[in-house]
Amino acid sequence: MENLQDGKQRDLSLNRSDGTNKYLTTDQGVKINDDNNSLKAGERGPSLLEDFILREKITHFDHERIPERIVHARGSGAHGFFEVTNPIPELTKAGFLKEAGLKTPVFARFSTVAGSRGSTDLARDVRGFAVKFYTQEGIYDLVANNIPVFFIQDASKFPDLVHAVKPEPHNEIPQAASAHDTFWDFISLMPESMHMIMWIMSDRAIPRSYRMMEGFGVHTFRLINEAGESTFVKFHWKPKLGTHAVAWDEAQKISGKNPDFHRQDLWEAIEMGNFPEWELGVQIIPEEDENKYEFDLLDPTKIVPEELVPVTIVGRMVLNKNPDNFFAETEQIAFHPGHIVPGIDFTNDPLLQGRLFSYTDTQLSRLGSPNFHEIPINRSIAPVHNNQRDGHMRQEINIGRVSYHPNSLGGGCPYQAKIAEGGFASFNERIDAHKIRERSESFNDHFGQARLFFNSQTPTEKSHIVKALRFELGKVETTAIRVRMLGLLSQVDMKLAEQVAAGLGATVPPVLETPINHGVSPENEMGKHEPQTVESSVESSDALSMLKNPTNSPTIASRKVAIICSDGVSEACVMNMKEALLKQDAKGFIVAPTLGNILTDQDGAIAANFSFLTASSVLFDAVYVPDGIGLNALIENDDVNEYLHDAYKHCKVIGADGRATAVIGAASFAAKISADDQGLILTNEAATKAFTDEFIAAMGQHRFWEREPNLYN
Ligand code: HDD
């Protein structure tokens, strides 16, 4: 049972079984005497059909897999709670947002989008950020992403988008990657995706950790108060650890060294008590401001800049418990943006409207039954009573003869709730319109906010976008697709297009061809739906840049340091660093030529956590080479050189003290070291506090990107 302040609890023991001190049985409860041998006709004879134990075991095994999610198949989740810090009862009657200190149980699942269930965590991709709130008024799902806009404006293009990004159908290549022809073919014909493309080519698409990502509800939603009044709202999750990314080269190497990098990071952080935490914020837009901006609030390819509407923090989410069983919880959880509670409502965003159909539909094929709400992880803590009946794998045993409403035989039960009693009533929006299949002209700006995003980035971030585009388009085989993309990029920023073109050995086309079929009907192709650039009223927004992000804090909590050791290492140095890191809730790991014990300069022994073979510098946030005797063993070791080379290339903090500075002096990058490089902490003294202080302060900066050549200059 999870203990929550408000009394309502989520029963985590529901349907649990740990098998400890129990007999092995069949699914029918019959004790099994021999689980190692099938029933045979004679010692060397054929197996017998009669063997119900074997048949049951194999049959169950044969059906263990369910279809993976069509998108967001790869993910990891955890339990936790949401706590209201600044209630907003004047804006919403949603109970879970109304009272300071109220805690609501949650389960959050983070995911990539394109890859299969077993694909790498470090793909360049949007990350899903879905949170299920088990509120006292029913389930509320905030099914969000770590990027605040989306590729397309209308749900009818979603299957096309997903077909284009998934592995190509003829050869099922490439896995979990957008760097291929079909994706860029589609994008080059869909100018509306340009804002999203800027985000996905930025380092947002390669987070350091799920715990270091922002989350965004993307669509404009509505909050509804007791009086039935509506306010527009955008949801934001702000991570306590700040928003951080890895380098693209690093991401690719992590994918080989540890494809479970994000999954393991989330799991270990929770096991170690470093509970991930986010603040939930809202941008509040009064109903009368609906048409005030140069963009349409219903267009999911647009943000509301924080300069125009600041984010008001309403609560915090803490994830404090790992699932007990991945399949039962993380795999079977079923999110749906249509799971809302009184006090929250939809807008007419045509992407959201399509989503409202898609999610239940997909659960039917994935989980196989309309009873998916009865799976323990999906159950509401608010009581469920209705006349829905039967279906595959029904758990509930409904008592009585009445399964319809209205009824008299059941005393009219279950009965409808008045709005004052918490009954859900949709916002009473007036709609008076023609039935049309068209895109609103207010959705025509495809480049204005893409430009705002790009202009808001630091030189390093712009350089990373250039590099990402060179990589992605460089993997495209069809020249015409590359050229079309350069044309679209030139509408965002000419220098960006030119720098990408330089990497592709191409030139930017002089005129932008309006792509054929760019998401509109043939009648409208060259007419009122020409892609446009509407200049943003905000020139630059710090909140859009990871490096300028005002919410980033210089903490190193839960960060990992590789301490490179060999026999003769200074015990004092290792202890000094480990203790200093622990005080900051970070951790040092001994990485040595082999597993087992390393002899110290004091004839003591330190156990290695990893050998050079079982870990890699890309799996750590910083590298430290401590003083010691016999350091030539490290200087001559190719693995050590690779550790240092990668750490330098990925702009990480590298520290060495005492005689170990010679190891850095012998590294491949030694000649390039600049005196201004604040990420290289080298000192001739050993085991000093000043050294660890400087090392830790540098780690708080995350990375020293100035080391890289800038591609946008
Ligand atoms: Fe979606 C899963 C987020 C557009 C259809 N979506 C899914 C998940 C997240 C999102 C986080 C994974 C949930 C989990 O962890 O189980 N999706 C988004 C966001 C979107 C978006 C933020 C745009 C703003 N999605 C979108 C559209 C459609 C879908 C336009 C279809 C019309 N999404 C689905 C789906 C999935 C899904 C096919 C696959 C698995 C699932 O629902 O449960 O129904």
mmCIF file of N, CA and C in Angstrom, residues 70 158 336 353-363:
data_model
loop_
_atom_site.group_PDB
_atom_site.id
_atom_site.type_symbol
_atom_site.label_atom_id
_atom_site.label_comp_id
_atom_site.label_asym_id
_atom_site.label_seq_id
_atom_site.Cartn_x
_atom_site.Cartn_y
_atom_site.Cartn_z
ATOM 1 N N ILE A 70 2.639 0.535 -31.086
ATOM 2 C CA ILE A 70 2.929 0.879 -32.485
ATOM 3 C C ILE A 70 3.958 2.007 -32.553
ATOM 4 N N PHE A 158 -0.730 11.303 -38.970
ATOM 5 C CA PHE A 158 0.093 10.540 -38.023
ATOM 6 C C PHE A 158 0.550 9.188 -38.583
ATOM 7 N N HIS A 336 -3.897 7.402 -22.179
ATOM 8 C CA HIS A 336 -4.849 7.934 -23.163
ATOM 9 C C HIS A 336 -5.103 9.406 -22.839
ATOM 10 N N GLN A 353 -7.653 15.992 -31.172
ATOM 11 C CA GLN A 353 -8.944 15.357 -31.445
ATOM 12 C C GLN A 353 -8.746 13.952 -32.014
ATOM 13 N N GLY A 354 -7.755 13.793 -32.892
ATOM 14 C CA GLY A 354 -7.475 12.466 -33.464
ATOM 15 C C GLY A 354 -6.899 11.532 -32.414
ATOM 16 N N ARG A 355 -6.073 12.080 -31.539
ATOM 17 C CA ARG A 355 -5.492 11.245 -30.474
ATOM 18 C C ARG A 355 -6.597 10.673 -29.593
ATOM 19 N N LEU A 356 -7.661 11.452 -29.437
ATOM 20 C CA LEU A 356 -8.726 11.012 -28.540
ATOM 21 C C LEU A 356 -9.382 9.725 -29.036
ATOM 22 N N PHE A 357 -9.280 9.498 -30.350
ATOM 23 C CA PHE A 357 -9.760 8.214 -30.868
ATOM 24 C C PHE A 357 -8.691 7.134 -30.731
ATOM 25 N N SER A 358 -7.444 7.495 -31.024
ATOM 26 C CA SER A 358 -6.412 6.488 -31.279
ATOM 27 C C SER A 358 -6.018 5.625 -30.078
ATOM 28 N N TYR A 359 -5.977 6.227 -28.900
ATOM 29 C CA TYR A 359 -5.336 5.504 -27.789
ATOM 30 C C TYR A 359 -6.147 4.316 -27.280
ATOM 31 N N THR A 360 -7.449 4.475 -27.125
ATOM 32 C CA THR A 360 -8.236 3.319 -26.681
ATOM 33 C C THR A 360 -8.209 2.254 -27.764
ATOM 34 N N ASP A 361 -8.280 2.719 -28.997
ATOM 35 C CA ASP A 361 -8.274 1.782 -30.113
ATOM 36 C C ASP A 361 -7.001 0.935 -30.095
ATOM 37 N N THR A 362 -5.866 1.581 -29.860
ATOM 38 C CA THR A 362 -4.607 0.828 -29.883
ATOM 39 C C THR A 362 -4.519 -0.124 -28.688
ATOM 40 N N GLN A 363 -5.098 0.267 -27.544
ATOM 41 C CA GLN A 363 -5.047 -0.656 -26.390
ATOM 42 C C GLN A 363 -5.833 -1.928 -26.701
#
